[in-house]
CSV table of C-alpha atoms in Angstrom, one decimal:
chain,number,residue,atom,x,y,z
A,39,PRO,CA,26.6,32.4,-11.3
A,40,VAL,CA,22.9,32.7,-10.6
A,41,GLU,CA,21.5,34.7,-7.8
A,42,VAL,CA,17.8,33.1,-6.9
A,43,PRO,CA,16.2,35.4,-4.5
A,44,VAL,CA,12.8,34.1,-2.8
A,45,ASP,CA,9.8,36.1,-2.4
A,46,PRO,CA,9.5,36.7,1.6
A,47,ARG,CA,5.8,37.6,0.8
A,48,PRO,CA,3.4,34.8,1.9
A,49,GLU,CA,0.9,35.7,-1.0
A,50,ALA,CA,3.7,35.5,-3.6
A,51,ALA,CA,2.8,32.7,-6.0
A,52,ALA,CA,4.9,30.7,-8.8
A,53,PRO,CA,4.6,32.3,-12.4
A,54,GLY,CA,1.7,30.4,-14.4
A,55,PRO,CA,2.6,28.2,-17.5
A,56,ASP,CA,1.9,31.3,-19.7
A,57,ALA,CA,4.3,33.6,-17.7
A,58,LYS,CA,6.9,35.3,-20.0
A,59,PRO,CA,10.8,35.2,-18.6
A,60,GLN,CA,11.8,38.6,-17.1
A,61,GLY,CA,15.0,40.2,-17.2
A,62,GLY,CA,17.4,40.3,-14.2
A,63,PRO,CA,17.8,37.4,-11.5
A,64,ARG,CA,15.0,35.0,-11.5
A,65,ALA,CA,12.5,35.8,-8.6
A,66,MET,CA,11.2,32.3,-7.2
A,67,PRO,CA,8.5,31.9,-4.7
A,68,ARG,CA,9.3,31.2,-1.2
A,69,SER,CA,9.7,27.5,-0.6
A,70,PRO,CA,6.9,26.2,1.7
A,71,ARG,CA,7.9,26.0,5.2
A,72,PRO,CA,6.9,22.8,7.0
A,73,ALA,CA,4.0,23.3,9.7
A,74,GLY,CA,1.9,21.2,11.9
A,75,GLU,CA,3.5,19.0,14.5
A,76,ASP,CA,6.6,18.8,12.6
A,77,GLY,CA,7.3,22.8,13.1
A,78,GLY,CA,9.9,24.2,10.7
A,79,GLY,CA,13.7,24.5,10.7
A,80,VAL,CA,16.1,21.6,10.4
A,81,SER,CA,14.6,19.8,13.2
A,82,GLY,CA,11.0,19.9,11.4
A,83,VAL,CA,12.2,18.4,8.0
A,84,LEU,CA,14.1,15.9,9.8
A,85,ARG,CA,11.1,14.6,11.6
A,86,ARG,CA,9.0,14.8,8.3
A,87,ILE,CA,11.4,12.8,6.2
A,88,ALA,CA,11.9,10.2,9.1
A,89,ARG,CA,8.3,8.9,8.0
A,90,LEU,CA,9.7,7.8,4.7
A,91,GLU,CA,10.5,4.1,4.5
A,92,ASP,CA,13.3,4.4,2.0
A,93,SER,CA,16.5,5.8,3.0
A,94,ARG,CA,17.3,6.9,-0.6
A,95,GLN,CA,14.0,9.0,-0.6
A,96,ARG,CA,15.1,10.7,2.8
A,97,ALA,CA,18.3,11.7,1.4
A,98,ALA,CA,16.8,13.0,-1.8
A,99,GLU,CA,14.2,14.9,-0.2
A,100,LEU,CA,16.8,16.5,2.4
A,101,PHE,CA,19.0,17.5,-0.8
A,102,ARG,CA,15.6,19.0,-2.3
A,103,TRP,CA,15.1,21.1,0.9
A,104,LEU,CA,18.6,22.1,1.1
A,105,LEU,CA,18.4,23.7,-2.4
A,106,ALA,CA,14.7,24.8,-2.4
A,107,PRO,CA,13.4,26.5,-4.2
A,108,VAL,CA,15.8,25.4,-7.2
A,109,ALA,CA,14.8,21.9,-8.4
A,110,PRO,CA,17.7,19.5,-7.8
A,111,ALA,CA,17.6,18.4,-11.6
A,112,GLU,CA,18.1,22.2,-12.6
A,113,PHE,CA,20.8,22.4,-10.2
A,114,LEU,CA,22.6,19.4,-11.2
A,115,ARG,CA,22.5,20.8,-15.1
A,116,ARG,CA,23.3,24.5,-14.4
A,117,HIS,CA,25.6,24.4,-11.4
A,118,TRP,CA,27.0,21.4,-10.1
A,119,GLU,CA,30.8,21.2,-10.8
A,120,ARG,CA,29.9,24.2,-13.0
A,121,ALA,CA,29.1,27.7,-11.4
A,122,PRO,CA,28.0,29.2,-8.0
A,123,LEU,CA,24.6,29.4,-7.0
A,124,LEU,CA,23.3,31.9,-4.6
A,125,VAL,CA,19.7,31.2,-2.8
A,126,ARG,CA,18.4,34.2,-0.8
A,127,ARG,CA,15.3,33.1,1.2
A,128,GLY,CA,14.7,36.0,3.6
A,129,ASP,CA,13.9,33.3,6.3
A,130,PRO,CA,16.2,33.5,9.2
A,131,GLY,CA,14.8,30.5,10.8
A,132,TYR,CA,15.1,28.0,7.6
A,133,TYR,CA,18.1,26.4,9.2
A,134,ALA,CA,17.1,26.6,12.7
A,135,GLY,CA,17.9,24.0,15.1
A,136,LEU,CA,21.1,22.9,12.9
A,137,PHE,CA,23.9,24.6,14.9
A,138,SER,CA,23.9,28.0,17.0
A,139,THR,CA,26.5,30.0,19.0
A,140,ALA,CA,25.1,28.0,22.0
A,141,ASP,CA,25.9,24.6,20.4
A,142,PHE,CA,29.4,26.0,19.7
A,143,ASP,CA,29.7,27.0,23.7
A,144,ALA,CA,28.2,23.9,25.0
A,145,ALA,CA,30.8,21.9,22.9
A,146,LEU,CA,33.3,23.7,24.3
A,147,ARG,CA,32.0,23.3,27.9
A,148,GLY,CA,31.7,19.5,27.0
A,149,GLY,CA,35.6,19.3,27.4
A,150,GLU,CA,36.2,17.1,24.5
A,151,VAL,CA,37.3,19.8,21.9
A,152,HIS,CA,41.1,20.1,21.4
A,153,PHE,CA,42.9,23.0,19.5
A,154,GLY,CA,44.1,21.6,16.3
A,155,THR,CA,42.3,18.3,16.5
A,156,HIS,CA,38.8,19.6,16.5
A,157,LEU,CA,39.3,23.6,16.5
A,158,ASP,CA,41.5,26.1,14.7
A,159,VAL,CA,41.8,29.9,15.9
A,160,THR,CA,42.6,32.0,12.8
A,161,SER,CA,43.0,35.6,11.7
A,162,TYR,CA,43.6,37.2,8.5
A,163,ALA,CA,44.9,40.8,8.6
A,164,GLU,CA,46.9,43.0,6.0
A,165,GLY,CA,47.3,39.8,3.5
A,166,MET,CA,48.7,37.6,6.2
A,167,ARG,CA,46.8,34.6,7.6
A,168,GLU,CA,47.8,33.2,10.8
A,169,THR,CA,46.9,30.2,13.0
A,170,HIS,CA,46.8,30.8,16.8
A,171,ASN,CA,46.3,27.1,18.2
A,172,PRO,CA,47.6,26.8,21.5
A,173,SER,CA,48.1,23.1,22.4
A,174,GLY,CA,45.6,20.8,24.5
A,175,ARG,CA,41.8,21.3,25.3
A,176,ALA,CA,40.0,24.3,23.8
A,177,LEU,CA,38.8,25.6,27.3
A,178,PRO,CA,35.9,28.3,26.9
A,179,ALA,CA,37.8,30.8,28.8
A,180,VAL,CA,40.8,30.8,26.1
A,181,VAL,CA,38.6,30.3,23.2
A,182,TRP,CA,36.2,33.3,23.9
A,183,ASP,CA,39.3,35.5,24.7
A,184,PHE,CA,40.6,34.8,21.5
A,185,TYR,CA,37.2,35.5,19.7
A,186,GLN,CA,36.8,38.8,21.7
A,187,ASN,CA,40.2,39.7,20.6
A,188,GLY,CA,39.2,39.4,16.7
A,189,CYS,CA,40.0,35.6,16.0
A,190,SER,CA,37.7,33.5,13.9
A,191,LEU,CA,37.0,30.1,15.4
A,192,ARG,CA,36.5,27.0,13.0
A,193,LEU,CA,35.0,23.7,14.4
A,194,LEU,CA,36.5,21.0,12.2
A,195,CYS,CA,33.8,18.1,13.0
A,196,PRO,CA,30.8,19.2,14.4
A,197,GLN,CA,29.1,16.3,13.8
A,198,ALA,CA,31.0,14.6,16.6
A,199,PHE,CA,29.6,17.4,19.1
A,200,SER,CA,26.1,18.1,17.5
A,201,PRO,CA,23.5,15.2,17.0
A,202,THR,CA,21.6,17.2,14.7
A,203,VAL,CA,24.6,17.8,12.4
A,204,TRP,CA,25.4,14.1,12.6
A,205,HIS,CA,21.5,13.2,11.6
A,206,PHE,CA,21.7,15.8,8.9
A,207,LEU,CA,25.0,14.3,7.3
A,208,SER,CA,24.1,10.9,7.7
A,209,ILE,CA,21.1,11.2,5.5
A,210,LEU,CA,22.8,13.6,3.0
A,211,GLN,CA,25.7,11.4,2.3
A,212,GLU,CA,23.6,8.7,0.6
A,213,GLN,CA,22.4,11.4,-1.7
A,214,PHE,CA,26.0,12.0,-2.8
A,215,GLY,CA,27.3,8.5,-2.8
A,216,SER,CA,30.5,10.1,-1.3
A,217,MET,CA,31.6,11.4,2.3
A,218,ALA,CA,29.4,14.5,3.3
A,219,GLY,CA,31.2,16.6,6.0
A,220,ALA,CA,31.0,19.8,7.8
A,221,ASN,CA,32.8,22.5,9.4
A,222,THR,CA,31.5,25.6,11.3
A,223,TYR,CA,32.8,29.0,11.2
A,224,LEU,CA,32.2,31.8,13.9
A,225,THR,CA,33.5,35.2,13.0
A,226,PRO,CA,33.7,38.2,15.0
A,227,PRO,CA,32.3,41.6,13.4
A,228,GLY,CA,34.5,43.3,11.2
A,229,THR,CA,37.0,40.7,10.9
A,230,GLN,CA,38.1,38.1,8.5
A,231,GLY,CA,39.5,34.7,9.3
A,232,PHE,CA,41.2,33.1,6.3
A,233,ALA,CA,43.1,34.1,3.2
A,234,PRO,CA,41.5,33.4,-0.2
A,235,HIS,CA,41.9,30.2,-1.6
A,236,TYR,CA,39.9,27.4,-3.4
A,237,ASP,CA,39.1,24.0,-2.1
A,238,ASP,CA,39.0,20.3,-3.2
A,239,ILE,CA,35.5,20.1,-2.2
A,240,GLU,CA,31.9,20.9,-3.3
A,241,ALA,CA,31.0,23.6,-0.9
A,242,PHE,CA,27.4,24.5,0.4
A,243,VAL,CA,27.6,27.6,2.9
A,244,LEU,CA,24.7,27.5,5.1
A,245,GLN,CA,24.6,31.0,6.9
A,246,LEU,CA,23.1,30.0,10.5
A,247,GLU,CA,23.5,33.4,12.3
A,248,GLY,CA,24.5,37.1,11.3
A,249,LYS,CA,25.6,38.1,8.1
A,250,LYS,CA,28.8,37.5,6.0
A,251,HIS,CA,30.2,39.3,3.0
A,252,TRP,CA,31.5,36.9,0.3
A,253,ARG,CA,33.3,37.1,-3.0
A,254,VAL,CA,33.9,34.2,-5.2
A,255,TYR,CA,36.3,34.0,-8.3
A,256,ARG,CA,36.4,31.8,-11.3
A,257,PRO,CA,39.5,29.4,-11.5
A,258,ARG,CA,42.4,31.2,-12.7
A,259,THR,CA,43.5,28.5,-15.1
A,260,ASP,CA,42.1,25.3,-16.7
A,261,ALA,CA,44.3,23.4,-14.3
A,262,GLU,CA,42.6,24.9,-11.4
A,263,VAL,CA,39.2,23.8,-12.8
A,264,LEU,CA,37.9,21.0,-10.7
A,265,PRO,CA,41.2,20.7,-8.8
A,266,GLN,CA,42.3,17.4,-6.7
A,267,PHE,CA,43.8,19.4,-3.9
A,268,SER,CA,43.2,22.7,-2.1
A,269,SER,CA,45.3,25.7,-2.9
A,270,ALA,CA,47.6,27.5,-0.6
A,271,ASN,CA,46.6,31.0,0.5
A,272,LEU,CA,46.4,33.4,-2.4
A,273,THR,CA,47.1,37.2,-2.3
A,274,GLN,CA,44.3,39.7,-3.2
A,275,ALA,CA,46.7,40.5,-6.3
A,276,GLU,CA,46.2,37.0,-7.7
A,277,LEU,CA,42.7,37.0,-7.7
A,278,GLY,CA,41.2,39.5,-10.6
A,279,GLU,CA,37.5,40.5,-10.3
A,280,PRO,CA,34.8,38.3,-8.3
A,281,VAL,CA,32.0,36.8,-10.4
A,282,LEU,CA,29.8,37.0,-7.3
A,283,GLU,CA,29.9,39.3,-4.4
A,284,THR,CA,27.1,39.4,-1.9
A,285,VAL,CA,26.2,39.4,1.8
A,286,LEU,CA,24.8,36.2,3.3
A,287,GLU,CA,22.0,36.5,6.0
A,288,ALA,CA,20.6,33.8,8.0
A,289,GLY,CA,18.5,31.3,6.1
A,290,ASP,CA,20.4,32.0,2.7
A,291,LEU,CA,22.7,29.4,0.7
A,292,LEU,CA,25.7,29.8,-1.4
A,293,TYR,CA,27.2,27.0,-3.4
A,294,PHE,CA,30.3,27.0,-5.5
A,295,PRO,CA,32.4,24.0,-6.9
A,296,ARG,CA,35.9,23.1,-6.3
A,297,GLY,CA,38.6,25.2,-7.8
A,298,PHE,CA,36.4,28.6,-7.3
A,299,ILE,CA,38.4,30.7,-5.1
A,300,HIS,CA,36.3,32.5,-2.3
A,301,GLN,CA,36.9,34.7,0.7
A,302,GLY,CA,34.6,35.9,3.3
A,303,ASP,CA,34.4,38.8,5.9
A,304,CYS,CA,32.2,40.0,8.5
A,305,LEU,CA,30.4,43.4,8.4
A,306,PRO,CA,31.5,45.7,11.2
A,307,GLU,CA,28.1,45.5,13.2
A,308,VAL,CA,27.5,41.9,13.3
A,309,HIS,CA,29.0,38.4,13.8
A,310,SER,CA,28.5,35.4,11.7
A,311,LEU,CA,28.4,31.7,11.9
A,312,HIS,CA,27.9,29.5,9.1
A,313,ILE,CA,28.3,25.8,8.3
A,314,THR,CA,30.3,24.3,5.1
A,315,VAL,CA,28.6,21.2,4.1
A,316,SER,CA,31.0,19.5,1.9
A,317,SER,CA,31.2,16.5,-0.5
A,318,TYR,CA,33.0,14.9,-3.4
A,319,GLN,CA,36.6,15.2,-2.1
A,320,ARG,CA,38.8,12.9,-4.3
A,321,ASN,CA,35.6,11.4,-6.0
A,322,SER,CA,36.4,12.0,-9.7
A,323,TRP,CA,36.8,9.6,-12.7
A,324,GLY,CA,40.7,10.1,-12.4
A,325,ASP,CA,40.4,8.9,-8.6
A,326,PHE,CA,38.4,6.1,-10.0
A,327,LEU,CA,40.9,5.1,-12.5
A,328,GLU,CA,43.7,5.0,-9.8
A,329,LYS,CA,42.2,2.0,-8.4
A,330,LEU,CA,41.0,0.3,-11.7
A,331,ILE,CA,44.2,0.7,-14.1
A,332,PRO,CA,46.4,-1.0,-11.4
A,333,ALA,CA,44.0,-3.9,-11.0
A,334,ALA,CA,43.6,-4.4,-14.8
A,335,LEU,CA,47.4,-4.3,-15.4
A,336,GLN,CA,47.7,-7.2,-12.5
A,337,MET,CA,45.4,-9.3,-14.1
A,338,ALA,CA,46.6,-8.6,-17.4
A,339,LEU,CA,50.0,-9.8,-16.4
A,340,GLU,CA,48.7,-12.7,-15.0
A,341,GLU,CA,46.4,-13.7,-18.1
A,342,ASP,CA,48.4,-12.6,-21.2
A,343,VAL,CA,51.9,-13.3,-21.9
A,344,GLU,CA,52.2,-10.3,-24.1
A,345,TYR,CA,52.3,-8.1,-20.9
A,346,ARG,CA,55.0,-10.4,-19.7
A,347,ARG,CA,57.5,-10.4,-22.9
A,348,GLY,CA,60.7,-8.6,-22.2
A,349,LEU,CA,61.5,-4.8,-23.2
A,350,PRO,CA,63.8,-4.8,-26.7
A,351,MET,CA,67.6,-5.0,-25.3
A,352,ASP,CA,68.4,-2.1,-27.3
A,353,TYR,CA,65.3,0.3,-26.4
A,354,LEU,CA,67.3,2.6,-24.2
A,355,GLN,CA,69.3,3.8,-27.1
A,356,TYR,CA,66.5,5.2,-29.0
A,357,MET,CA,63.6,5.6,-26.4
A,358,GLY,CA,63.9,8.6,-23.7
A,359,VAL,CA,63.6,12.4,-23.7
A,360,ALA,CA,67.2,12.7,-25.1
A,361,ASN,CA,65.9,10.8,-28.1
A,362,SER,CA,62.5,12.3,-28.7
A,363,ASP,CA,63.2,14.0,-31.7
A,364,THR,CA,65.0,11.2,-33.5
A,365,VAL,CA,63.6,9.6,-36.5
A,366,ASP,CA,63.9,5.7,-36.1
A,367,ALA,CA,61.5,3.2,-37.3
A,368,ARG,CA,62.5,1.5,-33.8
A,369,ARG,CA,60.8,4.1,-32.0
A,370,THR,CA,57.7,4.1,-34.0
A,371,ALA,CA,57.3,0.5,-33.4
A,372,PHE,CA,57.9,1.1,-29.5
A,373,VAL,CA,55.4,3.6,-29.2
A,374,GLU,CA,52.8,1.4,-31.0
A,375,LYS,CA,53.4,-1.4,-29.0
A,376,VAL,CA,52.7,0.8,-25.8
A,377,GLN,CA,49.6,2.1,-27.5
A,378,SER,CA,48.3,-1.4,-28.2
A,379,LEU,CA,49.1,-2.9,-24.8
A,380,ILE,CA,47.3,0.2,-23.1
A,381,LYS,CA,44.0,-0.3,-25.5
A,382,LYS,CA,44.1,-4.0,-24.8
A,383,LEU,CA,44.4,-3.2,-21.1
A,384,VAL,CA,40.5,-2.4,-20.9
A,385,ASP,CA,39.6,-6.0,-21.6
A,386,TYR,CA,41.1,-6.6,-18.3
A,387,ALA,CA,39.8,-4.1,-16.4
A,388,PRO,CA,37.7,-5.4,-13.4
A,389,ILE,CA,35.2,-2.1,-13.4
A,390,ASP,CA,32.7,-3.6,-10.9
A,391,ALA,CA,35.1,-4.7,-8.4
A,392,ALA,CA,37.1,-1.2,-8.5
A,393,VAL,CA,33.6,0.1,-7.9
A,394,ASP,CA,33.2,-2.1,-5.0
A,395,GLN,CA,36.6,-1.0,-3.5
A,396,ARG,CA,35.6,2.6,-4.0
A,397,ALA,CA,32.2,2.0,-2.1
A,398,LYS,CA,34.2,0.2,0.7
A,399,SER,CA,36.4,3.3,1.1
A,400,PHE,CA,33.1,5.3,1.1
A,401,LEU,CA,31.7,3.0,4.0
A,402,HIS,CA,34.7,3.9,6.1
A,403,ASP,CA,34.1,7.7,5.6
A,404,CYS,CA,30.3,7.2,6.3
A,405,LEU,CA,28.9,8.4,9.6
A,406,PRO,CA,26.8,5.8,11.3
A,407,PRO,CA,22.9,6.1,10.7
A,408,VAL,CA,20.7,8.1,13.2
A,409,LEU,CA,17.7,5.7,14.1
A,410,THR,CA,14.4,6.8,14.6
A,411,GLN,CA,12.6,5.4,17.7
A,412,ASN,CA,10.8,2.7,15.8
A,413,GLU,CA,13.9,1.7,14.5
A,414,LYS,CA,15.6,1.4,17.8
A,415,GLU,CA,12.9,-0.7,19.0
A,416,GLN,CA,13.0,-3.1,15.9
A,417,SER,CA,16.7,-3.4,16.2
A,418,VAL,CA,19.6,-4.8,18.5
A,419,TYR,CA,19.9,-1.3,19.7
A,420,GLY,CA,16.5,-1.4,21.4
A,421,PHE,CA,16.7,-5.2,22.4
A,422,PRO,CA,15.8,-5.4,26.0
A,423,ALA,CA,18.6,-7.8,27.4
A,424,ARG,CA,19.6,-6.7,31.0
A,425,TRP,CA,20.9,-7.6,34.3
A,426,GLN,CA,17.9,-8.2,36.4
A,427,ASP,CA,17.2,-10.0,39.6
A,428,GLY,CA,20.7,-11.3,40.0
A,429,ALA,CA,21.0,-12.7,36.2
A,430,PRO,CA,20.9,-11.7,32.9
A,431,CYS,CA,17.3,-11.7,31.2
A,432,ASN,CA,15.8,-11.2,27.6
A,433,VAL,CA,19.1,-12.3,26.1
A,434,ASP,CA,17.9,-14.9,23.4
A,435,ILE,CA,17.6,-13.3,20.0
A,436,LEU,CA,14.7,-15.3,18.9
A,437,ILE,CA,14.5,-15.0,15.1
A,438,THR,CA,12.3,-17.7,13.4
A,439,LYS,CA,11.5,-18.5,9.9
A,440,ASP,CA,8.6,-16.2,9.8
A,441,THR,CA,10.4,-13.3,11.4
A,442,GLU,CA,10.1,-10.4,8.8
A,443,ILE,CA,13.2,-8.5,8.2
A,444,ARG,CA,15.1,-5.5,6.1
A,445,LEU,CA,18.3,-3.7,5.8
A,446,LEU,CA,18.2,-0.6,8.2
A,447,ARG,CA,19.4,1.5,5.5
A,448,HIS,CA,20.1,0.9,1.6
A,449,GLY,CA,23.3,2.5,1.9
A,450,ILE,CA,25.0,0.8,4.8
A,451,VAL,CA,26.6,-2.2,3.5
A,452,ARG,CA,28.7,-3.5,0.4
A,453,LEU,CA,29.8,-6.7,-0.6
A,454,CYS,CA,33.4,-7.2,-1.8
A,455,ASN,CA,35.2,-10.3,-3.3
A,456,GLU,CA,38.6,-10.0,-2.1
A,457,GLU,CA,41.7,-12.5,-2.0
A,458,ALA,CA,40.8,-13.3,1.7
A,459,GLY,CA,37.2,-14.2,1.0
A,460,VAL,CA,33.7,-12.3,0.6
A,461,MET,CA,33.7,-9.5,3.0
A,462,LEU,CA,30.4,-7.4,3.8
A,463,TYR,CA,31.4,-3.8,5.0
A,464,TYR,CA,29.1,-1.9,7.0
A,465,THR,CA,28.6,1.5,8.8
A,466,THR,CA,26.6,0.9,11.7
A,467,GLU,CA,29.7,0.8,14.1
A,468,ASN,CA,31.4,3.7,12.6
A,469,SER,CA,32.4,6.6,14.7
A,470,ARG,CA,31.3,10.2,14.5
A,471,VAL,CA,34.8,11.1,14.2
A,472,TYR,CA,36.3,11.0,10.8
A,473,HIS,CA,38.1,7.4,10.6
A,474,LYS,CA,38.4,6.8,14.3
A,475,GLU,CA,37.6,3.4,13.7
A,476,GLU,CA,39.0,0.6,11.5
A,477,PRO,CA,36.9,-0.4,8.5
A,478,LYS,CA,34.2,-2.6,9.9
A,479,PHE,CA,33.4,-5.9,7.9
A,480,LEU,CA,32.2,-9.7,8.5
A,481,GLU,CA,33.9,-12.3,6.3
A,482,ILE,CA,30.8,-14.2,5.2
A,483,ASP,CA,30.5,-17.7,3.5
A,484,PRO,CA,30.1,-17.2,-0.3
A,485,GLU,CA,26.8,-19.0,-0.2
A,486,TYR,CA,25.3,-16.2,1.8
A,487,THR,CA,26.2,-13.7,-1.3
A,488,ASP,CA,23.0,-14.1,-2.7
A,489,SER,CA,21.0,-13.6,0.5
A,490,VAL,CA,22.5,-10.1,1.0
A,491,GLU,CA,21.9,-9.2,-2.5
A,492,PHE,CA,18.3,-10.5,-2.0
A,493,LEU,CA,17.9,-8.2,1.1
A,494,LEU,CA,19.4,-5.2,-0.7
A,495,SER,CA,16.8,-5.8,-3.7
A,496,SER,CA,13.9,-6.1,-1.6
A,497,TYR,CA,14.7,-2.8,0.2
A,498,PRO,CA,12.6,-1.1,1.6
A,499,ASN,CA,10.1,-4.0,1.9
A,500,HIS,CA,10.5,-6.5,4.5
A,501,VAL,CA,10.9,-10.1,3.6
A,502,SER,CA,10.4,-13.2,5.9
A,503,VAL,CA,13.8,-15.3,6.9
A,504,ASP,CA,12.3,-18.3,5.2
A,505,ASN,CA,12.6,-16.3,1.9
A,506,LEU,CA,16.3,-15.9,2.1
A,507,PRO,CA,17.9,-17.6,-0.6
A,508,CYS,CA,20.1,-20.0,1.6
A,509,GLU,CA,20.1,-24.0,1.3
A,510,THR,CA,18.7,-24.6,4.9
A,511,LEU,CA,16.7,-23.2,7.5
A,512,GLU,CA,19.3,-23.3,9.9
A,513,GLU,CA,21.7,-21.0,7.7
A,514,LYS,CA,19.0,-18.6,7.1
A,515,ILE,CA,18.3,-18.0,10.7
A,516,SER,CA,22.2,-18.0,11.4
A,517,LEU,CA,22.6,-15.0,8.6
A,518,ALA,CA,19.7,-13.2,10.0
A,519,THR,CA,20.8,-13.1,13.7
A,520,LEU,CA,24.3,-12.2,12.6
A,521,LEU,CA,23.2,-9.2,10.7
A,522,PHE,CA,20.8,-8.1,13.3
A,523,GLU,CA,23.3,-8.4,16.2
A,524,LYS,CA,25.8,-5.8,14.1
A,525,GLY,CA,22.7,-3.5,13.7
A,526,ILE,CA,22.4,-4.1,10.0
A,527,LEU,CA,18.7,-5.5,10.0
A,528,THR,CA,15.6,-4.4,11.7
A,529,THR,CA,12.6,-6.5,12.0
A,530,LYS,CA,8.9,-5.7,11.2
A,531,LYS,CA,7.8,-6.3,14.7
A,532,THR,CA,9.8,-6.1,17.8
A,533,LEU,CA,11.4,-9.3,18.9
A,534,ALA,CA,11.1,-9.1,22.6
A,535,GLN,CA,9.2,-7.0,25.1
A,536,VAL,CA,10.6,-6.1,28.5
């Protein structure tokens, strides 16, 4: 694990090219805070990156800001899936505007938070972790009484209640190419809410308020390195010595890979509020192969008679665990045949199609995009259709061959060839609550595939409708209108004015 303290002095400068490495933790210069009209904190960085035309650049810039002053390339090389990283910033306002105890209280008062579904009430004392969830709505009087009596509060889906968390995660998910989720944890002074455990996600702990004492431990066995599933609650006797022990203060960041055991407790004099941003749950090579191998086998069965030939009539007599120590030429031949068929299976592996199916699942996981004011005005969400003077007005979407269009975001659509036809999956109608909605898709004419790919390759530039590679102008306008109505496209100029 590496600790990166950030020098809080304004005059601290980065070392010159001839500087010699020093012993101990690396002292990095304070990362520059945004200034001027954008302001600081999360709100400032979101306003700043909104000016970037390309959603991929927005995601990369937000990721850079999240890790600063550690460069993303260095993080990926030294820490990602390998080792914890601690960044001390000495800047309590670094995450200002992301989420606060006031936001927590406002979510409770909104009346939509329910115990178990959105909120867990927990405690950990004398080696015992307990959950104290009643049923029904999480009313402020009940929730704050639990907190006052030493219970921790975990809000499971802050993006459903906080527009800023929603905005933050909706951008970051395009950097990971995997769902970006979050939980917030509010812990009373002098308490601990959870037993030691490891998770199945890459975790970024952002300390928002107060302080928290953390201990992080290496995976105990090779089987626990980058695990597929989270652990049960562990006891202190199972842990050994921590590889990192620290107190996080507001503005600090702690990252640890999946499989690293961790526990956090509050100091006696101050509460703690942190948000854990997570990604890469079930996003490994093995998870990909779970989709690829069955598809490859199905294709092999359809196309190669060798996979359809019958097993030897007598194979049960010499194969199986009971016969594993038997020396028999038939066993050798059987094993070699299996190995041959498995090796040959690679030739039938529909790798790109399996990637598209993974992407389809990712788009179902995604948060819907948060639109800037300009994007609203230039999309269906700002279209001025309304009821006025006894009749609908401004209803017609007048797209012509000269209308300039582009995708709202690069990562909001995916083409998939499926048995039922060509499907275009998209995220603009997703819910802020995980999988509250079914996957959103359009079945499109296969002849439109080139046009969708053209829009993807042209992004972030606008192209005229007339340049879409459809056969007729009618088809070009029809496709553009369909995608515009689903919020997938924006126009360079506002289509209609009120």
